[in-house]
Short mmCIF file of C-alpha atoms in Angstrom, two decimals:
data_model
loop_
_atom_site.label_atom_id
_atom_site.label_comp_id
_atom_site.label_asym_id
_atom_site.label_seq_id
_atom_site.Cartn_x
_atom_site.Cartn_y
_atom_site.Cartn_z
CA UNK A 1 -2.19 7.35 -9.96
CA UNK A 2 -4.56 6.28 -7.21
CA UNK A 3 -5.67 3.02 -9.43
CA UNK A 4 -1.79 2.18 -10.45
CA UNK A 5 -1.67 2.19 -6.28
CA UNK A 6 -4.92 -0.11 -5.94
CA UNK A 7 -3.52 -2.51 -8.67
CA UNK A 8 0.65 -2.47 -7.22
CA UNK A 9 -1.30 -2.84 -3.74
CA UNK A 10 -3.97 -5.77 -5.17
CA UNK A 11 -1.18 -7.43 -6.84
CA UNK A 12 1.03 -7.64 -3.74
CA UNK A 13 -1.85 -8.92 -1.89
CA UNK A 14 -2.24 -11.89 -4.13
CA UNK A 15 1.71 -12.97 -4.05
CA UNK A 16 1.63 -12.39 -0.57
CA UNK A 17 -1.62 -14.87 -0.68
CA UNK A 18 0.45 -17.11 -3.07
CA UNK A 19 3.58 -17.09 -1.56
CA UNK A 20 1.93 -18.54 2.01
CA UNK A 21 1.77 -21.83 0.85
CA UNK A 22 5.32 -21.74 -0.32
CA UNK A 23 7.88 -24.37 1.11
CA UNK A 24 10.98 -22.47 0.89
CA UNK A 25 12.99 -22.56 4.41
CA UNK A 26 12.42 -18.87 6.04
CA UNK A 27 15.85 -17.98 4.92
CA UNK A 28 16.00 -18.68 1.12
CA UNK A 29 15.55 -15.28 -0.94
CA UNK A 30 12.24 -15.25 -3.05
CA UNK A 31 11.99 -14.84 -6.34
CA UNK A 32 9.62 -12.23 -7.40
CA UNK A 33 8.41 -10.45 -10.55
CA UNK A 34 9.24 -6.91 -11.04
CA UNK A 35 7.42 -4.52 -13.50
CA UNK A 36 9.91 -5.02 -16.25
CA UNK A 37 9.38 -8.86 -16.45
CA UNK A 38 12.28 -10.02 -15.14
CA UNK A 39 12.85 -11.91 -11.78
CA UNK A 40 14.52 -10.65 -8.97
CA UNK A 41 15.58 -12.07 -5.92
CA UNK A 42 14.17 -10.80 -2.45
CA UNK A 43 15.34 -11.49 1.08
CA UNK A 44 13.05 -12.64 4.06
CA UNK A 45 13.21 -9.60 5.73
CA UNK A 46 12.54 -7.57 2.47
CA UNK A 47 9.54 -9.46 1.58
CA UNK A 48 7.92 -9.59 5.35
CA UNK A 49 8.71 -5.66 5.34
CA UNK A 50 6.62 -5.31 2.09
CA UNK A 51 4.08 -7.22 2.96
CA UNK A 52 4.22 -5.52 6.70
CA UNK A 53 3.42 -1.71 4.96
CA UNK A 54 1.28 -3.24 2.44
CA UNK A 55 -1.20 -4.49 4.64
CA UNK A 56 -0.90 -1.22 6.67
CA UNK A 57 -1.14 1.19 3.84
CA UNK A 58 -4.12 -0.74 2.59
CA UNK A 59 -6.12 -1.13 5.97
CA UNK A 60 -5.18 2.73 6.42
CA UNK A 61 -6.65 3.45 2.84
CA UNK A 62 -9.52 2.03 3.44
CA UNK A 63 -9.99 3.65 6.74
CA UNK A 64 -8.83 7.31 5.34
CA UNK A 65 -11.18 7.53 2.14
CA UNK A 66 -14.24 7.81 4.30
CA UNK A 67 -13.30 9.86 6.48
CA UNK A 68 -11.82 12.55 3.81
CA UNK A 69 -15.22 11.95 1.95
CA UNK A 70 -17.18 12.94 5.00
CA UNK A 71 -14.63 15.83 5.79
CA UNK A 72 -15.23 17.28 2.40
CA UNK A 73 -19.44 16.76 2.95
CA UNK A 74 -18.66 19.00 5.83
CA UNK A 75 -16.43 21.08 4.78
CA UNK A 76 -18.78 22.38 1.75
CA UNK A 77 -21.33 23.37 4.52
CA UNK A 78 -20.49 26.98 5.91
CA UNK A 79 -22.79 26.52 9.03
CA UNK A 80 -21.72 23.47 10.00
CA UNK A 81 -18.61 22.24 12.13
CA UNK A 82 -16.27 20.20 10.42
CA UNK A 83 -16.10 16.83 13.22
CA UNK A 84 -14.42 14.93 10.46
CA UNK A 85 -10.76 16.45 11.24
CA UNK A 86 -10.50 14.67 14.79
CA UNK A 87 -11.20 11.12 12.97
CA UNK A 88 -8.71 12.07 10.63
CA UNK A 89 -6.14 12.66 12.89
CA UNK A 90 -6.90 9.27 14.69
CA UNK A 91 -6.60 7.19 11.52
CA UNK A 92 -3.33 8.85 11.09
CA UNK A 93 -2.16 8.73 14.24
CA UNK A 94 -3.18 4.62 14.46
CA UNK A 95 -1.46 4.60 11.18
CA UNK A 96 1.74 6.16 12.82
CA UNK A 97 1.44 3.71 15.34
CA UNK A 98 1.48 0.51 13.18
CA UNK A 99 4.28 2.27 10.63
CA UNK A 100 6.64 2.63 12.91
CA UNK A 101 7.64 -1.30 14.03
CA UNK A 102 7.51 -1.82 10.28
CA UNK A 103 10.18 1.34 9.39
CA UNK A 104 12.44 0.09 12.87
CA UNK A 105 12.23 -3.34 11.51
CA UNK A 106 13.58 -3.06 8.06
CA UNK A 107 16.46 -4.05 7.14
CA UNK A 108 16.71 -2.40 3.76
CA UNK A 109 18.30 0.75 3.92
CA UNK A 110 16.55 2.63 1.02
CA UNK A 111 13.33 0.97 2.39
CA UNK A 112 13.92 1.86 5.84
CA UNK A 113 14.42 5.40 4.99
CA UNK A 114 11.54 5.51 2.25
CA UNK A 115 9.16 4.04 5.95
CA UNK A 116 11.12 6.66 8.04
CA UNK A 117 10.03 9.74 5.17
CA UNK A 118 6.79 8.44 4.93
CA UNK A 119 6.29 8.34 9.00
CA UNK A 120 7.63 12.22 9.45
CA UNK A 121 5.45 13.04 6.73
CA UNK A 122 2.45 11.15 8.82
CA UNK A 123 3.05 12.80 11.62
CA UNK A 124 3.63 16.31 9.97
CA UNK A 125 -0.01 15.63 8.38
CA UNK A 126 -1.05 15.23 11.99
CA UNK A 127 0.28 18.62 12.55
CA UNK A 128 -1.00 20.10 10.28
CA UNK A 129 -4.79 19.06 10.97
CA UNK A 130 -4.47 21.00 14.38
CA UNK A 131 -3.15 24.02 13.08
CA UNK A 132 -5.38 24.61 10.45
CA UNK A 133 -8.44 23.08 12.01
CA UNK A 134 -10.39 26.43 11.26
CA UNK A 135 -9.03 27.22 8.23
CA UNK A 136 -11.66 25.75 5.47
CA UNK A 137 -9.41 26.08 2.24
CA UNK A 138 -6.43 25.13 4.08
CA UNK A 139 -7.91 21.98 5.37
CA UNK A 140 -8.93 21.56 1.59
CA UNK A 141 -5.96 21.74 0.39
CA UNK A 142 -4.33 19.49 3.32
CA UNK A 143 -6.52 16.50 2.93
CA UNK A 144 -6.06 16.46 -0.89
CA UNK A 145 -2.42 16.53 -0.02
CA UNK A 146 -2.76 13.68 2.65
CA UNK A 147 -4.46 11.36 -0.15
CA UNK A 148 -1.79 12.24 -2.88
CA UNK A 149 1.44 11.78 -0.21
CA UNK A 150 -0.15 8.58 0.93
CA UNK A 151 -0.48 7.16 -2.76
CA UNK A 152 2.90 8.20 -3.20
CA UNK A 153 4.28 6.64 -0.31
CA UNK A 154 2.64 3.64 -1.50
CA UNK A 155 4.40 3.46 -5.20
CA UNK A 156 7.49 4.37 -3.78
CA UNK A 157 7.78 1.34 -1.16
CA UNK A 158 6.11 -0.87 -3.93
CA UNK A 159 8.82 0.08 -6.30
CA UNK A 160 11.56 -0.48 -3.85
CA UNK A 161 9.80 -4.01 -3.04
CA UNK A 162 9.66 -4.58 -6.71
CA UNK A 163 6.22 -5.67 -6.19
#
């Protein structure tokens, strides 16, 4: 799942890259490629949405992996405090941040409610981290749930984008 989310993410990245040169007038639709083969037509807004979370979700990828790799170092060592937790809660929080403009800004219903899930479910992460902060299997359990939810999140607006 996580690589089909690299790939869908990789690949929007490169006709995002492609389509910059375009010379299509801002308003024109853009044709783009969907899974099955065919091409579909996208609107301005749409695409700049897309390309708006896909950027995000990627920067925000990057930025979570370590941090839920150091949290689990920690988290396996019974003496020690697990520090981790606080810099997970600021790269979701940041996340949050940048997520929301994107969500108010779309003009796709479906995707604007798909950005509006995945933001309550951001912020119910965030939660979460402070309530189970000493808790060791429960903060486990959340930040395996974070990564899955956040590689869902990502098909789900990629599918939606037909990207």
């Amino acid at each position: 799942m996580r690589r089909i989310a690299a790939i869908a993410a990789l690949g929007a990245a490169l006709m995002g890259v492609a389509s910059c040169g375009s010379e299509q007038p801002p308003s024109a639709p853009t044709a783009v490629a969907d899974r099955d083969g065919g091409v579909k037509q996208v609107p301005p807004e749409k695409k700049a949405t897309c390309e708006a979370f896909t950027a995000v979700e990627a920067q925000t990828t990057a930025a979570v992996r370590p941090v839920i790799d150091r949290l689990m170092q920690q988290l396996s060592d019974p003496a020690g405090t697990p520090t981790a937790v606080d810099d997970l809660t600021t790269v979701l929080t940041a996340y949050a941040k940048e997520l929301l403009p994107i969500a108010d800004a779309a003009t796709d219903p479906k995707l604007q409610a798909t950005l509006r899930e995945e933001l309550e479910l951001v912020r119910k992460a965030r939660a979460d981290l402070d309530a189970t902060k000493a808790d060791r299997v429960k903060l486990r359990e959340l930040t395996d749930k974070i990564m899955e939810k956040r590689m869902d999140a990502a098909d789900t607006v990629q599918n939606l984008c037909h990207l």
